[in-house]
Coordinates of C-alpha atoms in Angstrom, one line a residue:
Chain A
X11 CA 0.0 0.0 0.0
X12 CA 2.9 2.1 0.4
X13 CA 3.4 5.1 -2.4
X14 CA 5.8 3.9 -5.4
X15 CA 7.9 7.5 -4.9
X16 CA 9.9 7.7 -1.9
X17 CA 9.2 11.2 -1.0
X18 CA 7.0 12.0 1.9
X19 CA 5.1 14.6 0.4
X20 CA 1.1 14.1 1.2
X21 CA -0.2 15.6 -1.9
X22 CA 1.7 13.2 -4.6
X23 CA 0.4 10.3 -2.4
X24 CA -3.0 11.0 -2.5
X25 CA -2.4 11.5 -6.2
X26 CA -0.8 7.8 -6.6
X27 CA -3.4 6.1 -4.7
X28 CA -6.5 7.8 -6.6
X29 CA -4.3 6.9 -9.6
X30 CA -4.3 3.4 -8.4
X31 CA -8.2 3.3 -7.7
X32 CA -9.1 5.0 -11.2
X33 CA -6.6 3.4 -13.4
X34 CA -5.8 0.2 -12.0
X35 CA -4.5 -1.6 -14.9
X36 CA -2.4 1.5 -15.8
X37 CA -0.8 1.2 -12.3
X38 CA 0.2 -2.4 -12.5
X39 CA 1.8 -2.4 -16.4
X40 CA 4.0 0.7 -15.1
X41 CA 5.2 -1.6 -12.5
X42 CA 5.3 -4.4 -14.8
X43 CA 7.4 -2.7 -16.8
X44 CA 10.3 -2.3 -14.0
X45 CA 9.6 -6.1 -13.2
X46 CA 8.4 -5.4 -9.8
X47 CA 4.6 -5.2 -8.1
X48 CA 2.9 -2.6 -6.2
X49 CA 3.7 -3.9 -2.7
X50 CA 8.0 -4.4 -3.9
X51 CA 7.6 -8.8 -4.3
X52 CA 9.7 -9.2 -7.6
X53 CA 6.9 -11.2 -10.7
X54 CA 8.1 -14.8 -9.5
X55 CA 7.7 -14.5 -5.6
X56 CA 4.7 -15.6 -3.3
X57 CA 3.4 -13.7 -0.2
X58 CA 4.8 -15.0 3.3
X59 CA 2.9 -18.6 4.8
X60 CA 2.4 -19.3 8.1
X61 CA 0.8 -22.2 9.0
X62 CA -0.7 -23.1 12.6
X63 CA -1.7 -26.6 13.6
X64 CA -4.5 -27.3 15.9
X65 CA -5.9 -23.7 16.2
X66 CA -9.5 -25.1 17.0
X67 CA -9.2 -26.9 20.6
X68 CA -12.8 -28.7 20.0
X69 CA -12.5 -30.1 16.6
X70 CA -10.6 -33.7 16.2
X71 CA -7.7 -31.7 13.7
X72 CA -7.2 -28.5 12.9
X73 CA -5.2 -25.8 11.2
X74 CA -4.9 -22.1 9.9
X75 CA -3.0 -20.9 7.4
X76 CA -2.1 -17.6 6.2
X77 CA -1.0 -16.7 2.8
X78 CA 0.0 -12.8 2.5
X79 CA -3.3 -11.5 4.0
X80 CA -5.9 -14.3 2.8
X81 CA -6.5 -16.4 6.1
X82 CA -8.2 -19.9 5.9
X83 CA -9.5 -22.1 9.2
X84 CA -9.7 -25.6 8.5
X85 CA -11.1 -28.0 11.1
X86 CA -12.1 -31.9 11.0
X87 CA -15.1 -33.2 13.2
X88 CA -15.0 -37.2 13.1
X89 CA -18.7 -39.7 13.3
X90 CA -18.9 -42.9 13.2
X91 CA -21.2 -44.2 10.1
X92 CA -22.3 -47.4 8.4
X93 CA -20.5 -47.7 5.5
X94 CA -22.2 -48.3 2.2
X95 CA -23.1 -51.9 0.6
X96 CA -20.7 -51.6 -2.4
X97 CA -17.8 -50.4 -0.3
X98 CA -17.8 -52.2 2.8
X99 CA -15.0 -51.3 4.9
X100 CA -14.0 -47.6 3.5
X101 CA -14.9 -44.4 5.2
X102 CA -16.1 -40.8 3.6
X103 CA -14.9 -37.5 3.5
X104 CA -17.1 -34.4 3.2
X105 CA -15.9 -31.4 2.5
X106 CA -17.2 -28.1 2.4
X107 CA -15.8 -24.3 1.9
X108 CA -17.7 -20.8 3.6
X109 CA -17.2 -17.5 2.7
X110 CA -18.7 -15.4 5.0
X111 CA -19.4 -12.4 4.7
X112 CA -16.4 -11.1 7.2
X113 CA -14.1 -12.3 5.1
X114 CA -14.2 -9.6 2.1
X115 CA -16.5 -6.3 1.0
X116 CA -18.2 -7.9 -1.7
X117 CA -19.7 -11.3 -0.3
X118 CA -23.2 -10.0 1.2
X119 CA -25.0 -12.0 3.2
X120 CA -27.8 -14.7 2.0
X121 CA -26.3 -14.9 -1.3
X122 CA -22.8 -16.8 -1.6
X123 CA -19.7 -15.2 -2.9
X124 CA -19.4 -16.2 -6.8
X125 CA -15.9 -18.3 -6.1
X126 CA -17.1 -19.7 -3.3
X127 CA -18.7 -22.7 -4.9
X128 CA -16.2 -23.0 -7.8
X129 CA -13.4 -23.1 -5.1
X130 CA -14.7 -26.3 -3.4
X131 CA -15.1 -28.3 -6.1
X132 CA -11.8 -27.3 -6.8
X133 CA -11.3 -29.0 -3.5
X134 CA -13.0 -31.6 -3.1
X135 CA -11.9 -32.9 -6.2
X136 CA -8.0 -32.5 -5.0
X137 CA -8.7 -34.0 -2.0
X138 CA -10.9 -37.0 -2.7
X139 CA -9.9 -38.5 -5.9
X140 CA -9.3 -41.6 -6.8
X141 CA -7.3 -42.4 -9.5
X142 CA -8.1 -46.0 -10.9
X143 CA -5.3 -46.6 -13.1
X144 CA -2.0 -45.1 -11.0
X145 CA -2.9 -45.3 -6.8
X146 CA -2.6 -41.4 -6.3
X147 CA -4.9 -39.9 -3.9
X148 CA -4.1 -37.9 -0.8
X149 CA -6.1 -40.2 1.9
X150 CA -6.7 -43.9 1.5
X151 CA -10.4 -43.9 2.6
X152 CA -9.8 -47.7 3.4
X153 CA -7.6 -46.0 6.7
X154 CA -10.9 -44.8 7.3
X155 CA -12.8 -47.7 8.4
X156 CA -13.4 -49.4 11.8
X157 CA -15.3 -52.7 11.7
X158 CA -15.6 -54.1 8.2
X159 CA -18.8 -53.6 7.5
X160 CA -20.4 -52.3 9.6
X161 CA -18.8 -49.4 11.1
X162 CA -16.6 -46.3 9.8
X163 CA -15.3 -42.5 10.0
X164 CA -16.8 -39.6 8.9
X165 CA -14.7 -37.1 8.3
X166 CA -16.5 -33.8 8.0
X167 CA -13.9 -31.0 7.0
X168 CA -15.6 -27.9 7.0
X169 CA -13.0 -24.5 5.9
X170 CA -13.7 -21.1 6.7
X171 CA -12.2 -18.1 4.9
X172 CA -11.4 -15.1 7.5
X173 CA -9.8 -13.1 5.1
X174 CA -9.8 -13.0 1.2
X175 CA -7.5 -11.6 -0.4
X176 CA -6.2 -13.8 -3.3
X177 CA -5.0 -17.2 -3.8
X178 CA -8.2 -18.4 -2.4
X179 CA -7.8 -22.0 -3.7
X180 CA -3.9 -22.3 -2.3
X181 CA -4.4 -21.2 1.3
X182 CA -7.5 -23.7 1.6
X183 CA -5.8 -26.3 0.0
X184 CA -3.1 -25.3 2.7
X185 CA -4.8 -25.6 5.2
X186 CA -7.0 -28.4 4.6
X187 CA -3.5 -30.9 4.2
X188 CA -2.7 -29.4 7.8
X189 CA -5.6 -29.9 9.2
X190 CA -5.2 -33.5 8.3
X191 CA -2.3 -34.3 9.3
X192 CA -2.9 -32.7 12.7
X193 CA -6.0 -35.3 12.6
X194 CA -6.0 -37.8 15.4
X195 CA -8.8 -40.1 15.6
X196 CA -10.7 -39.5 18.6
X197 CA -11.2 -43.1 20.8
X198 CA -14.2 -45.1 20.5
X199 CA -15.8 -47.4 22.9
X200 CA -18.5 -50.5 22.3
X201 CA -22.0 -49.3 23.6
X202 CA -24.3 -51.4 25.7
X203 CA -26.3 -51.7 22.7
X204 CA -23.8 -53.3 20.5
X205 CA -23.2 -50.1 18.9
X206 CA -19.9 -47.7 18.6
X207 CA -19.7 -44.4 20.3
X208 CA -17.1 -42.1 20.4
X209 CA -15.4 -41.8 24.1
X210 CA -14.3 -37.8 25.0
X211 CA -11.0 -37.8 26.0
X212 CA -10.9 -38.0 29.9
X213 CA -12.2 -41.7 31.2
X214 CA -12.7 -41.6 34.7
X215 CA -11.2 -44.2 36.6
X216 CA -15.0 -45.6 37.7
X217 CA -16.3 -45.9 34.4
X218 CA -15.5 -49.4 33.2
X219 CA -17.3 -51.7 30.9
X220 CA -16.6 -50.2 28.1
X221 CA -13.5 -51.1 26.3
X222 CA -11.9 -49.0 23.9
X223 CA -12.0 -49.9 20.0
X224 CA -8.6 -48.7 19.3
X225 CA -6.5 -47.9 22.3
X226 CA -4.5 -45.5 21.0
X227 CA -5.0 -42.4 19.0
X228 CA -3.4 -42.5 15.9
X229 CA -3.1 -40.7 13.5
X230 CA -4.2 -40.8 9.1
X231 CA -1.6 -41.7 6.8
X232 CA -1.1 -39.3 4.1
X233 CA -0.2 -41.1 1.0
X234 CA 1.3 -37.8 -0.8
X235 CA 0.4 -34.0 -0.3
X236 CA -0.3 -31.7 -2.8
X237 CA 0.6 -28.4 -3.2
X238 CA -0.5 -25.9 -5.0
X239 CA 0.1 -22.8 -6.5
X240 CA -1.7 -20.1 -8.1
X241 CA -0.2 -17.2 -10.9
X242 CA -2.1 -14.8 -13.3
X243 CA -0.9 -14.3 -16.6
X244 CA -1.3 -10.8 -18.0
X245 CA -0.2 -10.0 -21.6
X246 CA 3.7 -11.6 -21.5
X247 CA 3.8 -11.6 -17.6
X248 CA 3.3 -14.1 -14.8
X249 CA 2.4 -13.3 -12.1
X250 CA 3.3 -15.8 -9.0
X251 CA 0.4 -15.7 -6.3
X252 CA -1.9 -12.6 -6.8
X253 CA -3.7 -10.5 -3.9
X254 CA -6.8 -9.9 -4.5
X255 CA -6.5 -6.3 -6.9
X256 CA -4.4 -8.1 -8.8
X257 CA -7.0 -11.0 -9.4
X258 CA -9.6 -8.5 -10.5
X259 CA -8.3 -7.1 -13.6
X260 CA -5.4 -9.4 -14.9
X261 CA -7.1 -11.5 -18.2
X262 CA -6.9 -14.7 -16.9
X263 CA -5.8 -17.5 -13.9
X264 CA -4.0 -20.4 -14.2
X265 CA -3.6 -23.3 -10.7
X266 CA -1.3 -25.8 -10.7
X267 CA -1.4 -28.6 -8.1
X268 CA 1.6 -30.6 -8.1
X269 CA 2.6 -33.5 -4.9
X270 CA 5.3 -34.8 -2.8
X271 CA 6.5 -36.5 -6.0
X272 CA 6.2 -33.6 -8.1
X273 CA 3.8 -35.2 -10.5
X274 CA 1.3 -33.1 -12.2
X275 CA -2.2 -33.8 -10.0
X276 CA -4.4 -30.9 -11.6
X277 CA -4.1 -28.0 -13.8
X278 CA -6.6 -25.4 -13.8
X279 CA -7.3 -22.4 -16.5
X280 CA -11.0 -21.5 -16.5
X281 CA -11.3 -19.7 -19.6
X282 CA -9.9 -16.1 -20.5
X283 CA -7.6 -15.5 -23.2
X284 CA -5.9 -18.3 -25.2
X285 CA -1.7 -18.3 -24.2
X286 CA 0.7 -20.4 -26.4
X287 CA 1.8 -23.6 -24.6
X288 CA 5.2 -23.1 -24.1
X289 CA 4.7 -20.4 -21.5
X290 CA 1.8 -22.3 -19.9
X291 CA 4.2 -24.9 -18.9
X292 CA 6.4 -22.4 -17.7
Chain B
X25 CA -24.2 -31.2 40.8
X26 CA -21.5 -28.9 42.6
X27 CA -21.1 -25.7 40.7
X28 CA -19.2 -24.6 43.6
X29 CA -17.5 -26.6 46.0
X30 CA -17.5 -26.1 49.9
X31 CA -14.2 -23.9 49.3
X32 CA -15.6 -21.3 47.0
X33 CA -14.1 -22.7 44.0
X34 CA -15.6 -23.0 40.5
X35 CA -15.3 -26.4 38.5
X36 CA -12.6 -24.5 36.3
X37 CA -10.3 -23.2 39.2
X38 CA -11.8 -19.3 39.7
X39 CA -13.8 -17.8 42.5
X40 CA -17.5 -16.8 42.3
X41 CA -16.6 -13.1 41.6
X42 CA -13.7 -13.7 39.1
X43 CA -13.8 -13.3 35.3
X44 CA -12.3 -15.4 32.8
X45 CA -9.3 -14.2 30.8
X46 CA -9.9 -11.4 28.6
X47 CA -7.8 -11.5 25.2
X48 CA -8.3 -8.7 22.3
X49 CA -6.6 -7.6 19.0
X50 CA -7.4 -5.1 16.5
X51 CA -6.9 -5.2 12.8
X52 CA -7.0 -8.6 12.4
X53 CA -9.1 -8.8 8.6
X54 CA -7.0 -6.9 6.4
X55 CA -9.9 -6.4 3.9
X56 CA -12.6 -5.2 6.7
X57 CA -12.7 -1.5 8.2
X58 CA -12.6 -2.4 11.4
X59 CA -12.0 -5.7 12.8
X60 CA -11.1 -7.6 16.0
X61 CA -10.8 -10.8 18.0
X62 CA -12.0 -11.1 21.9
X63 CA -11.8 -13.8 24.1
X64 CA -13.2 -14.4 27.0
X65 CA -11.7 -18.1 28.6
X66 CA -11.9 -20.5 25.7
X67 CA -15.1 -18.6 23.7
X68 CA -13.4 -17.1 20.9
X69 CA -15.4 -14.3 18.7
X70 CA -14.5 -12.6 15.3
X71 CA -15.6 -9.4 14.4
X72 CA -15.5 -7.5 11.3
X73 CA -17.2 -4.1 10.6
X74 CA -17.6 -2.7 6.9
X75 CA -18.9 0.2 6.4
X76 CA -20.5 3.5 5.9
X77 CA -21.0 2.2 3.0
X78 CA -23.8 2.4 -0.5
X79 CA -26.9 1.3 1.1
X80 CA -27.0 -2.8 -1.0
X81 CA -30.7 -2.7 -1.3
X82 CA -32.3 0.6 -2.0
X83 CA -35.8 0.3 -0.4
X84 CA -34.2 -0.3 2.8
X85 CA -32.9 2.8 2.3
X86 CA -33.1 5.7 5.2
X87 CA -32.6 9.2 4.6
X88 CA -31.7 10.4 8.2
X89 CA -29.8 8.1 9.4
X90 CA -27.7 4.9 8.8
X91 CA -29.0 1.2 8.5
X92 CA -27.5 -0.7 10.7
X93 CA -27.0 -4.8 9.8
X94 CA -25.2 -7.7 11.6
X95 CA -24.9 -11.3 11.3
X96 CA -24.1 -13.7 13.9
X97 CA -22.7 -17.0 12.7
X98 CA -21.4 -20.7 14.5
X99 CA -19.4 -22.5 12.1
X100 CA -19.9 -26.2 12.7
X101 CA -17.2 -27.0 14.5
X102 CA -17.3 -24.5 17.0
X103 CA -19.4 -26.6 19.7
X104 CA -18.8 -29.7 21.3
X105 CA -20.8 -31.7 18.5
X106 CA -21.0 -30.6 14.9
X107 CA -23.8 -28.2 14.0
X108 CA -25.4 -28.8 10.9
X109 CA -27.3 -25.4 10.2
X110 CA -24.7 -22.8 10.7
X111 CA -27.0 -19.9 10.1
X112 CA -30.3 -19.4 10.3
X113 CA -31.5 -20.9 13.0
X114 CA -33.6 -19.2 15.4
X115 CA -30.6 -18.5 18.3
X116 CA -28.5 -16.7 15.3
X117 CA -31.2 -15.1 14.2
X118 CA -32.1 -13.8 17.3
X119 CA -28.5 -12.8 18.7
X120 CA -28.0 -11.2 15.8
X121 CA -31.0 -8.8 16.1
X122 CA -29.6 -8.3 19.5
X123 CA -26.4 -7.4 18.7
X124 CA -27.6 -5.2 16.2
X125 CA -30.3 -3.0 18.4
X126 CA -27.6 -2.6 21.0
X127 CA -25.0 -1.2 18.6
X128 CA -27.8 0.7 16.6
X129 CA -28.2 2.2 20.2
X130 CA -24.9 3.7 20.9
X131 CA -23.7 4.7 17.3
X132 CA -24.9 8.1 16.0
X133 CA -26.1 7.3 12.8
X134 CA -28.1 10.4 12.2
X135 CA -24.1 11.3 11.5
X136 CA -24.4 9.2 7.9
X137 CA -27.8 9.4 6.7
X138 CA -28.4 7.0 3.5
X139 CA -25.3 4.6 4.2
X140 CA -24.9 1.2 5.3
X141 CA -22.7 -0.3 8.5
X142 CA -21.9 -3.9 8.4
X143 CA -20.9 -6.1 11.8
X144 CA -20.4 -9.5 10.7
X145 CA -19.5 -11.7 14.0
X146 CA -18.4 -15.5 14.1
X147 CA -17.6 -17.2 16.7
X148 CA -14.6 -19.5 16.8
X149 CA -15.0 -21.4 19.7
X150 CA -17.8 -21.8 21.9
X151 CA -17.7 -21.6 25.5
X152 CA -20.3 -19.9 27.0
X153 CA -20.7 -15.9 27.0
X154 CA -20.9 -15.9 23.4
X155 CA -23.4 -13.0 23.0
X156 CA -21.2 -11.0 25.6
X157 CA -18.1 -11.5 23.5
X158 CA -19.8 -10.9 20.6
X159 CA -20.7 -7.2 21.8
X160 CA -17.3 -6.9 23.1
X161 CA -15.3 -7.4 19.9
X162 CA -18.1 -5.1 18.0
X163 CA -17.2 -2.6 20.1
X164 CA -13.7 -3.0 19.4
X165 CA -14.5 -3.8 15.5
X166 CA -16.3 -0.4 15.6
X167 CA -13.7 2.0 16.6
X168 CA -11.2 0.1 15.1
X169 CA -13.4 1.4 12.0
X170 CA -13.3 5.1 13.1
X171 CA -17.4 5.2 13.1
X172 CA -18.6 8.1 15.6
X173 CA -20.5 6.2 18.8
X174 CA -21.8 7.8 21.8
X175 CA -20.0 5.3 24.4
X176 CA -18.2 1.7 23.8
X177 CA -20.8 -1.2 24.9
X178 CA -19.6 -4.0 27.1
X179 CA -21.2 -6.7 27.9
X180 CA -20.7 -9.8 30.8
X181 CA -23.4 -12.7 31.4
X182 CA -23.4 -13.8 35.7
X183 CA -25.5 -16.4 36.8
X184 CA -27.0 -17.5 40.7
X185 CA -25.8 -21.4 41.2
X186 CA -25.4 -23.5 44.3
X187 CA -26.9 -19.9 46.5
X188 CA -23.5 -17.6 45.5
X189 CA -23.4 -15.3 42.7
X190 CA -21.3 -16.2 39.8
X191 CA -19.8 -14.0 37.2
X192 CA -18.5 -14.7 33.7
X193 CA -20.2 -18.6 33.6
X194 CA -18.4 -21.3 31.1
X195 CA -20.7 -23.3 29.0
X196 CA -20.8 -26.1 31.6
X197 CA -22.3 -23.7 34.3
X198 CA -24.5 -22.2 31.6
X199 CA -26.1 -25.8 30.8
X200 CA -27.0 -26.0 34.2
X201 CA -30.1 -24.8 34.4
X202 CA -29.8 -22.0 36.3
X203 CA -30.3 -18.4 35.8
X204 CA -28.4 -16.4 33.1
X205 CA -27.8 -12.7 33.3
X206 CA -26.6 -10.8 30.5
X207 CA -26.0 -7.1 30.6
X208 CA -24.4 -5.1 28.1
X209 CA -23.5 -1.2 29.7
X210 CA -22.4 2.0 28.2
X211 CA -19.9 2.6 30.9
X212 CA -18.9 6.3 30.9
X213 CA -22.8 7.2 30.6
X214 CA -23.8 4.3 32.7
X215 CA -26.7 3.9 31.3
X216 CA -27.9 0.2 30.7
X217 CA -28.7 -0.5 27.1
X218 CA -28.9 -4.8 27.2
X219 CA -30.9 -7.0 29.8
X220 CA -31.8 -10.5 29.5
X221 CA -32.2 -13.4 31.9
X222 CA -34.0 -16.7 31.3
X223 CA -35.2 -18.5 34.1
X224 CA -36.8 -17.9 37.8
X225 CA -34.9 -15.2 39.9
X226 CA -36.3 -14.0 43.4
X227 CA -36.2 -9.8 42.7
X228 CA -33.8 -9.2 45.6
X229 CA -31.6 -11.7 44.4
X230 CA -32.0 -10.3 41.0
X231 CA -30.5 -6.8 42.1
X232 CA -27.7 -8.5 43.2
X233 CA -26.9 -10.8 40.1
X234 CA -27.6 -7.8 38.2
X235 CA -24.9 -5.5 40.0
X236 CA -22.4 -8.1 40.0
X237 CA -22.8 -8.6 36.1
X238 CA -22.3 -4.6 35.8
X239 CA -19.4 -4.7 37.4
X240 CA -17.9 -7.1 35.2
X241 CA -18.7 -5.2 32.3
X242 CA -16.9 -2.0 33.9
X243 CA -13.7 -4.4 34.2
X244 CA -14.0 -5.2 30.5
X245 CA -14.5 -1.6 29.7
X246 CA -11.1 -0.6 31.1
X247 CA -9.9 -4.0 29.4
X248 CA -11.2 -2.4 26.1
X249 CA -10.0 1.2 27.0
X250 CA -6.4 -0.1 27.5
X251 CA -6.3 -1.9 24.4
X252 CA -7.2 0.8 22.3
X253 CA -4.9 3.2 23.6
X254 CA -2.1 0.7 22.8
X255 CA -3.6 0.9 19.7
X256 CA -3.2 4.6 19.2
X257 CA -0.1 4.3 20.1
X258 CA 0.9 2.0 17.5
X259 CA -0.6 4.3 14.6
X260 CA 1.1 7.4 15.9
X261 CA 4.1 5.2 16.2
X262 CA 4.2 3.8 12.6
X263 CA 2.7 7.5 11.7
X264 CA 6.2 8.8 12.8
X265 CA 4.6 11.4 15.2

């Protein structure tokens, strides 16, 4: 936000940021041109990432990340299920994005934010597919299952955006792989009724009868993680992870999801201007 | 069920009279005008404040003074079990129309006729005291936000267990049963601009609960002044004044 010309003087500030608010593609080609964006990151560079595991104490796993501004709260909440007929003895994953309306000026409330949809099937479709032909998926949903049969996990992730501004898909997906691996199963017990129930985690010393399921809380394998990142291509510029201003009015977005073995696991370019290959690879 | 045993101690280590820790920070949504996190114990509260903005739907539209919206949302993993209708639901709908008349009560709108002000709150984690946090970090969202307002609100719940007056209760004193007090005060005007309590109360016993709920929201007044001035400080700092 700070003023491209050093010079303290308040009346050529308020003349670069109306510039900035008028003419906004004008403003970002002139610092195109010197190979550098308004807030001084050089074309290629991302914002700063942190990353906090287990920032909500009552969900099973948890995690917020922070990309640049755009925040992201992931959380997992585990119930046991019956699993289906044709897939006896493997689990489900639900997943589901919000955008409320805290996290940016123009989501209103009662009617959803136009990426918000388009963002989690993004996800959902990194998270929870299933190759057939090479085994590539993040989360065997066979780890998932209890009793062959007749019991399993339900993994409900549900993400929250606090703060939107850019790289949407990248900070959830961020979060969501943390929020995972911070995932511990939470204990479970047989009930009097033959049926299992999830045990909190104190056990007072009278209360026996009920013997745990699995003893110990472990933990879900990942098999790889993806990553991803996001860049916006403006006539013969890329642009590595853009804030939000930026998104608005370069042509066109390009996401690229690549895991721990840096295979290809998506590519995304919804529409916008046609780009030769060469530099799309790039 | 001891809510307070023989000693005088709570079932999470305080004493009848003694709030839970008070956490705040400003500035915390870059996009928002005014934002802020409070925390009260373990209930955790996000508030973001847009606004005087273009009125979004013109027939709402009122030419003296400013409208006035907020939103009140749980996400679903903010209780104990999972919730499965966020929003909604009668007890959002019906904290957020009381957050909203008790801000509507202390800003001076007729400052901004034909504009909009937006507090969005969310709660992060649930632990009883929500709708006091809520008011609390509004506050704070507020003038964070620079919008003119008569006094800051604060807001405490205190409840009557086990005969002793408690202040501040935590969810598990909350489900008890028992009596709920909250009040949300302007304090410099001490006026009282929130009062709600569920359950039977003898009147006597009422003042009392009453008074010690007031007096916790004068200790998270000067909790809120004090933060605020840190605030200042920090702008006048980076301001190079």
């Amino acid at each position: 936000m700070s003023p491209m010309n050093g010079s303290g003087d308040l009346s050529s500030e308020m003349e670069v940021d109306a510039f900035r608010h008028l003419f906004p593609l004008r403003f970002h080609e002139r610092h195109l041109l010197e190979s550098i964006r308004p807030d001084g990151r050089p074309l290629g560079r991302a914002r700063d990432t942190t990353l906090a595991l287990g920032a909500v104490a009552s969900a099973d796993g948890s995690a917020l990340a922070k990309i640049g501004c755009t925040t992201m709260l992931a959380a997992i909440k585990m119930e046991v299920m019956t699993p289906t007929v044709e897939s006896p003895d493997e689990g489900c994953i639900a997943v589901e994005f919000h955008m409320p309306p805290i996290c940016s000026p123009i989501v209103r409330p009662g009617r959803p934010a136009e990426v918000a949809p388009v963002v989690s099937k993004q996800l959902s479709d990194t998270i929870l597919r299933q190759v057939v032909v090479t085994f590539s998926g993040m989360i065997d949903l066979k780890d998932l299952s209890l009793v062959s049969g007749k019991a399993a996990w339900m993994a409900y992730l549900d993400i929250y955006c606090l703060d939107a501004d850019g790289a949407l898909f990248d900070t959830a997906l961020l979060s969501a792989v943390a929020a995972f691996c911070h995932l511990k199963f939470p204990m479970v017990s047989l009930n009097d009724d033959g049926r299992l129930v999830v045990v909190s985690g104190e056990s007072k010393g009278g209360k026996s009868g009920k013997e745990a399921v699995n003893k110990e809380q472990r933990k879900l394998n990942l098999i790889s993680i993806p990553f991803s990142l996001t860049c916006t291509l403006h006539k013969n510029y890329i642009l590595a992870d853009p804030t939000a201003e930026e998104e608005s009015i370069m042509e066109t977005l390009v996401t690229v999801v690549l895991d721990s073995s840096l295979r290809l696991v998506s590519f995304y370019k919804p529409g916008g201007p046609v780009l030769a290959f060469t530099s799309a690879v790039m | 069920m001891e809510y307070v045993n023989p000693e005088g101690i709570r079932e999470d280590g305080r004493r009848p009279l003694e709030m839970r820790h008070l956490h705040a920070e400003i500035g915390t949504v870059a996009r928002a005008d005014g934002s802020a996190v409070f925390e009260m114990g373990n209930t955790k509260v996000i508030a973001a404040v847009y606004g005087p903005r273009e009125v979004q739907n013109r027939s709402q539209q009122l030419n003296d003074q400013a409208l006035v919206r907020c939103e009140y949302t749980m996400p679903n993993f903010s209780t104990g079990d999972r919730m499965r209708k966020p929003k909604g639901d009668r007890r959002s709908t019906e904290i957020s129309l009381v957050i909203r008349q008790t801000m509507e009560a202390c800003i001076l709108t007729h400052l901004m006729p034909r504009s909009q002000i937006d507090i969005y709150v969310q709660v992060l984690s649930a632990d009883g005291g929500t709708r006091s946090a809520c008011i609390n970090a509004a506050t704070l969202a507020l003038a964070d936000a620079g919008i003119p307002m008569r006094d800051l609100v604060t807001s405490c719940s205190a409840g009557y267990l086990n005969s002793t007056p408690l202040l501040d209760l935590s969810y598990f004193e909350d489900s008890a049963g028992g009596p709920d007090v909250t009040v949300g005060i302007l304090p410099k005007l001490d006026k009282v601009t929130l009062l709600q309590m569920d359950a039977r109360l003898p009147i006597d016993i009422f003042e009392i609960v009453v008074q010690l709920a007031t007096e916790g929201c004068k200790a998270v007044a000067n909790y809120i002044h004090e933060v605020l001035l840190e605030n200042t400080k920090q702008l006048e700092y980076r301001r190079g004044l």
